[in-house]
CSV table of C-alpha atoms in Angstrom, one decimal:
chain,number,residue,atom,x,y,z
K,1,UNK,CA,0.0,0.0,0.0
K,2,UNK,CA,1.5,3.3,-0.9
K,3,UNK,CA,1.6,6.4,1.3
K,4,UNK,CA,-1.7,8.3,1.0
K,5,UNK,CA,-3.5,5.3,0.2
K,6,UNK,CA,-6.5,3.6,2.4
K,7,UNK,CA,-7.0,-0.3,2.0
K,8,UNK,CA,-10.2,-1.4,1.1
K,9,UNK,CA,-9.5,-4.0,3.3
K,10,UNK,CA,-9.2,-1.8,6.4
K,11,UNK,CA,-12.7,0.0,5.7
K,12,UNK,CA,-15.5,-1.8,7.7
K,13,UNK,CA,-18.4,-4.1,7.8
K,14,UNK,CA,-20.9,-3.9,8.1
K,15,UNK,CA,-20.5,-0.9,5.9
K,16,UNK,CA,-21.3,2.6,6.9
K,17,UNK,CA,-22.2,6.0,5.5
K,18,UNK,CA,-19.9,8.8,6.2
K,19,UNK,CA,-19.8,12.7,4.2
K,20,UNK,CA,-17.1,13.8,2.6
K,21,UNK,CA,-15.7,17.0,0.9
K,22,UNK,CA,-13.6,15.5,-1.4
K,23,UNK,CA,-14.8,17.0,-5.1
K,24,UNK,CA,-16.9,14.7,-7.0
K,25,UNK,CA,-17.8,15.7,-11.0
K,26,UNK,CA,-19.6,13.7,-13.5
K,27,UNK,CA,-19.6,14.8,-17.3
K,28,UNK,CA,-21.1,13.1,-20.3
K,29,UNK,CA,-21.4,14.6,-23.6
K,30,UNK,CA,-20.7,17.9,-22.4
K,31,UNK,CA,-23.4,17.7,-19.7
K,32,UNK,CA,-22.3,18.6,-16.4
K,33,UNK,CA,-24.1,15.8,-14.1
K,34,UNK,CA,-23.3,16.4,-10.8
K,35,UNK,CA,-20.7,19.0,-9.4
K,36,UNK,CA,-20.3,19.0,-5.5
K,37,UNK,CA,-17.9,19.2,-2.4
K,38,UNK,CA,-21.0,17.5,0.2
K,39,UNK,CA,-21.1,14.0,-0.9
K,40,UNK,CA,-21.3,11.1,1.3
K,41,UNK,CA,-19.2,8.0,0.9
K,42,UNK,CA,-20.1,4.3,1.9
K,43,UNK,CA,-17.6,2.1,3.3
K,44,UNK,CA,-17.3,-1.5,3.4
K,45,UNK,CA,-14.8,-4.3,3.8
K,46,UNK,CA,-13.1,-5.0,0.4
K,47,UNK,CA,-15.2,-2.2,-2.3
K,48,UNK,CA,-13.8,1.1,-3.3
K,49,UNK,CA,-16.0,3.8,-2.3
K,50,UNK,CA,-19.4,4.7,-3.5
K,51,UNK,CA,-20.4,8.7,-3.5
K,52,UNK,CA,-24.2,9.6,-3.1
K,53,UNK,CA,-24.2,13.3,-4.1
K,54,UNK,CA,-27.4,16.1,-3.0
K,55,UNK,CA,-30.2,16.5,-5.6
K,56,UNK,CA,-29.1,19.9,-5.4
K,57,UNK,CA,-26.1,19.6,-6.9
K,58,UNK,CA,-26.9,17.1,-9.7
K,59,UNK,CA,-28.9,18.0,-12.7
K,60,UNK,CA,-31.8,16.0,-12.2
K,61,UNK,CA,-33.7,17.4,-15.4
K,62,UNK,CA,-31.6,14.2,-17.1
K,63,UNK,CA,-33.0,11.8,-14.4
K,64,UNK,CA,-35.4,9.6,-15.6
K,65,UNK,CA,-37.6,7.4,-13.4
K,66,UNK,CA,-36.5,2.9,-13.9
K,67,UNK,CA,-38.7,0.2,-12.8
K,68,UNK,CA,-35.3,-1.4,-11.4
K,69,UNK,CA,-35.1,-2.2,-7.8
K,70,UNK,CA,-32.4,-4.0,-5.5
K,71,UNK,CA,-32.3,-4.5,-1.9
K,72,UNK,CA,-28.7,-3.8,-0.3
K,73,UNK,CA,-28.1,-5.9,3.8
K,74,UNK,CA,-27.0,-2.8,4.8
K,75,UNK,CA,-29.1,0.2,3.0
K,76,UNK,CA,-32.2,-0.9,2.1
K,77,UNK,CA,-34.4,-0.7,-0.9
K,78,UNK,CA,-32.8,1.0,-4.1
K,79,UNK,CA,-34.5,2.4,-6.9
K,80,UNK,CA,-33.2,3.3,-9.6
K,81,UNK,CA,-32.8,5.8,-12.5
K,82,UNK,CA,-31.7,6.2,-16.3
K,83,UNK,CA,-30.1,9.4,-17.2
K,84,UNK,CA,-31.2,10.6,-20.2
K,85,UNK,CA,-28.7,13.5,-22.5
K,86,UNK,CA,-30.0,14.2,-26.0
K,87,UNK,CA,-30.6,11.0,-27.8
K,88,UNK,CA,-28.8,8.8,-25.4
K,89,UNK,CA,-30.3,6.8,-22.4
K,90,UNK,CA,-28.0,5.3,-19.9
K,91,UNK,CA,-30.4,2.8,-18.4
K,92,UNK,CA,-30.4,2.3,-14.6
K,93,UNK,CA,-26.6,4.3,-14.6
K,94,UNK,CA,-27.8,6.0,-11.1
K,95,UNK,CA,-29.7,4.5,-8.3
K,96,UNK,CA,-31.2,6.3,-4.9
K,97,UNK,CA,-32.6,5.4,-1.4
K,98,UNK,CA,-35.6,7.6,-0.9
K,99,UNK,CA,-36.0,5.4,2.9
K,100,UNK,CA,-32.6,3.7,3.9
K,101,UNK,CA,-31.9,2.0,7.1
K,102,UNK,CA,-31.1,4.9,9.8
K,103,UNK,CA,-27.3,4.0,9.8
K,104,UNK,CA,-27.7,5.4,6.6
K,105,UNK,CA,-30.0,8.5,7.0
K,106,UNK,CA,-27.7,10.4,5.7
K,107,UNK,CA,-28.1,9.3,2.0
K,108,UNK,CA,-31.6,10.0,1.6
K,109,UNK,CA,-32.8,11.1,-1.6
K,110,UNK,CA,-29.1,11.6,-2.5
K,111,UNK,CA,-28.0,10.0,-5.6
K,112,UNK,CA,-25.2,7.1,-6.6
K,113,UNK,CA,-23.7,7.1,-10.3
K,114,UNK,CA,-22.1,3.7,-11.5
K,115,UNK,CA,-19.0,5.2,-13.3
K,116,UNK,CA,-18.3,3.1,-15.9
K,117,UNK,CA,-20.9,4.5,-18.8
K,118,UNK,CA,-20.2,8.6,-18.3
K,119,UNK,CA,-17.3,10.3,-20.3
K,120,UNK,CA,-15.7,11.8,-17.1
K,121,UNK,CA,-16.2,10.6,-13.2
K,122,UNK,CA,-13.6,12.6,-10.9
K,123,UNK,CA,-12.7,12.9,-7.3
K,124,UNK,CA,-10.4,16.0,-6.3
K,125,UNK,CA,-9.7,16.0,-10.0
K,126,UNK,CA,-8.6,12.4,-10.6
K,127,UNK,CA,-10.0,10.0,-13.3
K,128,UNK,CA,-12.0,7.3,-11.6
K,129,UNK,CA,-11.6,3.4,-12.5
K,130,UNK,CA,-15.1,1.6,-12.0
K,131,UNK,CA,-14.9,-1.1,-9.7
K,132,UNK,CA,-14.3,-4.4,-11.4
K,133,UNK,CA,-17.7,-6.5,-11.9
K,134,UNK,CA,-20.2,-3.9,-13.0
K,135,UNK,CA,-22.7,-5.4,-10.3
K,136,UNK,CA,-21.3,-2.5,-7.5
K,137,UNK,CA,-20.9,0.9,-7.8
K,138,UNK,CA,-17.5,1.8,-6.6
K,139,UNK,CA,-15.2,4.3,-7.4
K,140,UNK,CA,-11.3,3.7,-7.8
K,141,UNK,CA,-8.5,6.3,-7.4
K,142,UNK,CA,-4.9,6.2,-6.6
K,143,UNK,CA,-6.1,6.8,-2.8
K,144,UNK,CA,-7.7,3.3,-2.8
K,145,UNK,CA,-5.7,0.2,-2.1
K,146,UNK,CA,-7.1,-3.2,-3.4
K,147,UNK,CA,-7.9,-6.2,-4.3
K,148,UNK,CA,-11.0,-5.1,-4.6
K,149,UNK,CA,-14.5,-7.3,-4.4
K,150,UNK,CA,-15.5,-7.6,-8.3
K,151,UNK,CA,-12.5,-8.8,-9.9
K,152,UNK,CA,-13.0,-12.7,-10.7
K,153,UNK,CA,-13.1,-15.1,-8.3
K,154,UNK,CA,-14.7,-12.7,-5.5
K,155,UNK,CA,-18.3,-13.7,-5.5
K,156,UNK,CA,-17.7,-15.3,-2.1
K,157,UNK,CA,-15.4,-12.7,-0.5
């Protein structure tokens, strides 16, 4: 683990919800999606972090309603949301708990991008990696230390 770095391994479970000022941007074809400095992150025990950003500070006029639902051990019921530029629809690329467990107050209503389809996800300025899988939402930097849950072979971790 390099200096700097936090190990994914070190974070805990069961996971928590904690907020976070590091600066968090999402651009897709020239759109700016989501642009703020009071995120919260979850942690858990071997995924990169995943950032739930205000509804103030994302532009929800590209936020279409998905029938898609999950239910996360920790969180609670998901719902989930295409995002919607132009002629393109990114289905079920953002997801939201409208009523998560009260460990998780804190992320109510916010909202949770996957990386991996938008042109640009940064944190403090940094390219993100997607977390490996495309089941979880994580997002990598050069702060994260790995392995992280998604690569093959982890289903069981």
């Amino acid at each position: 683990m390099g200096e700097g770095q936090e190990s994914v391994w070190d974070y805990p479970r069961p996971a928590i919800a904690e907020p976070t000022d590091r600066h968090i941007v999402i651009r897709h074809q020239g759109v700016a999606l989501a642009d703020t400095r009071s995120a919260w992150r979850t942690l858990e025990t071997s995924h990169p972090p995943t950032y739930y950003l205000p509804p103030a500070e994302v532009a929800t006029q590209h936020l279409a309603p998905n029938a898609r639902r999950s239910m996360c051990e920790w969180k609670g019921q998901a719902r989930y949301w295409d995002v919607v530029i132009g002629e393109e629809r990114l289905v079920a690329a953002c997801w939201s708990y409208a009523e998560p467990t009260r460990s998780f107050a804190g992320i109510a209503g916010y909202f949770a991008f996957y990386p991996e389809p938008f042109d640009e996800c940064l944190v403090d300025g940094e390219g993100v990696i997607p977390q490996p899988g495309g089941f979880y939402g994580g997002w990598i930097t050069s702060r994260e230390a790995g392995p992280f849950k998604g690569i093959p072979g982890s289903r069981f971790w």
